[in-house]
Amino acid sequence: MSDLNKLGLAEARDALRKGETTSVELTEACLKAIDAADALNAFVHKTPEIALERAKAADERIKAGDAPAMCGLPIGIKDLFCTKGVPSQAASRILEGFKPEYESTVSQQLADAGAVMLGKLNMDEFAMGSSNETSVYGNAVSPWRRGNDDAQLTPGGSSGGSAAAVAADLCLAATGTDTGGSIRQPAAFTGITGIKPTYGRCSRWGIVAFASSLDQAGPMTKNVRDAAIMLEAMCGHDPKDSTSADIPVPNFEAMLTGDIKGKKIGIPKEYRMDGMPAEIEKLWADGAEMLRDAGAEIVDISLPHTKYALPAYYVIAPAEASSNLARYDGVRYGRRAQLAQGDGITEMYEKTRAEGFGHEVQRRVMVGTYVLSAGFYDAYYNRARKVRTLIKKDFEDVFAAGVDAILTPATPSAAFGLGEMTEADPVQMYLNDVFTVTVNLAGLPGISVPAGLDKQGLPLGLQLIGRPWEEGDLLNTAYALEAAAGFVAKPGKWW
Ligand code: GLN
């Protein structure tokens, strides 16, 4: 078989089971593609030895007829996941040199399911960003370009390396994390599928914390079937994470029938934003039409507190981040600043944190400490928490009225150029998350499915939001949408 790196998870799994290829061959094809794609800056720590060792072990298991769900399938892991003995820096200078003594639950579960880790993937520093431009490793670059224009585009963020790697076929799939949209937005920008499960589905243990009440891990894959396979391997109860839910994990793949007859799909009027490009409007309307043609009932709904979601998110997420990031002080792990004669512990903290954190992270820490300060706690943090409750209730009301899933655009635009937003006011960048943060605030599952191209030839995604714990049903609706949209475009190879 040729071009093995271009396969998806299900295709590769089936080929392995039939003996048409081996995990070592698949892994070598990916390693070769990775080495030829340094221009994308997607893989920031390559682990070929670990990969080949795991691939050999997987081939043995397959031969012995003992192949678990992801056996022998080569994937990339976002740098936010702690991986034992392998640099895990959250794309930050402050974690330079940090090699964890332990493995995150999710990456361990993937390894237990037989997956082969190819290396660690670029991302925004501490997962703060929407363009992968805050990374200490430099920008990840999208494999996509606008027509013949060779300007470099963002793959989205924060899981930009994961998105670029999957879209460019450097791996079969990758892990991502999503606090406000970091799986769904980069998936939409690069023409791949990404699902953020219900809060509590995946263990957060061993994933560097950004905003603990919002963070969730999820798969970034080439199609919906692959998302179902990989999500099942990633989720499940973990006693090491008190917010992980003790709820059985169904066989998500078995739920992909494509039958959505009688499902009620809500179209929330508040997501129709001023200044939204006509192409996005059209994509959204087309998506609704496709679901209707597949037998679903399309209903107009209202989620009245939507407009407060972004401001509430940008209070809550920095508040939690400022607390989570207090642990990086140069004492126990990571990088410590050079100290001058006479410097004490305060200077060590100050210098280490000033040098170790990039601008966006520092901005979030400052905003977070401000909104949590005694004088402003009620005005900002408590108010944002109340808004969050109202946003959650908006969704609960709609689901109680019989809506099964909600269809929205995934992003307000296609991918923008690297550097195009860096001079802008940071709020411009934050606006990227306008359709995705509501889902994290409410703890719901959300999936982005590639659904079309804009006039410059760039991918656009649609988001489906599901009921809590009903990822199987959500994946099935996404599967029907995927089949109807028939998105097959791939970026032209220039790297
Ligand atoms: N772009 C959002 C932020 O900067 C979301 C990031 C994420 O989901 N990790 O906070």
PDB file of C-alpha atoms in Angstrom, residues 19 46 50 67 70 98 149 170 204-205 260 300 395 427 474:
ATOM      1  CA  GLY A  19      -2.700  -7.991   7.097  1.00  0.00           C
ATOM      2  CA  LYS A  46       9.640  14.022  17.597  1.00  0.00           C
ATOM      3  CA  ILE A  50       9.204   5.418  21.006  1.00  0.00           C
ATOM      4  CA  ALA A  67      -5.501  -6.014  18.881  1.00  0.00           C
ATOM      5  CA  MET A  70      -6.297   1.752  18.238  1.00  0.00           C
ATOM      6  CA  PHE A  98      10.470  19.560  31.844  1.00  0.00           C
ATOM      7  CA  ASP A 149      -1.181  33.295  -2.694  1.00  0.00           C
ATOM      8  CA  LEU A 170       1.672  13.743   9.093  1.00  0.00           C
ATOM      9  CA  ARG A 204      -7.875  15.995  32.890  1.00  0.00           C
ATOM     10  CA  TRP A 205      -5.221  14.265  34.960  1.00  0.00           C
ATOM     11  CA  ILE A 260     -31.301  11.053  11.847  1.00  0.00           C
ATOM     12  CA  ASP A 300     -35.677  28.037  15.141  1.00  0.00           C
ATOM     13  CA  PHE A 395     -29.321  25.174  26.569  1.00  0.00           C
ATOM     14  CA  VAL A 427     -10.321  41.346  21.646  1.00  0.00           C
ATOM     15  CA  LEU A 474     -24.063  13.877  18.328  1.00  0.00           C
TER      16      LEU A 474
END
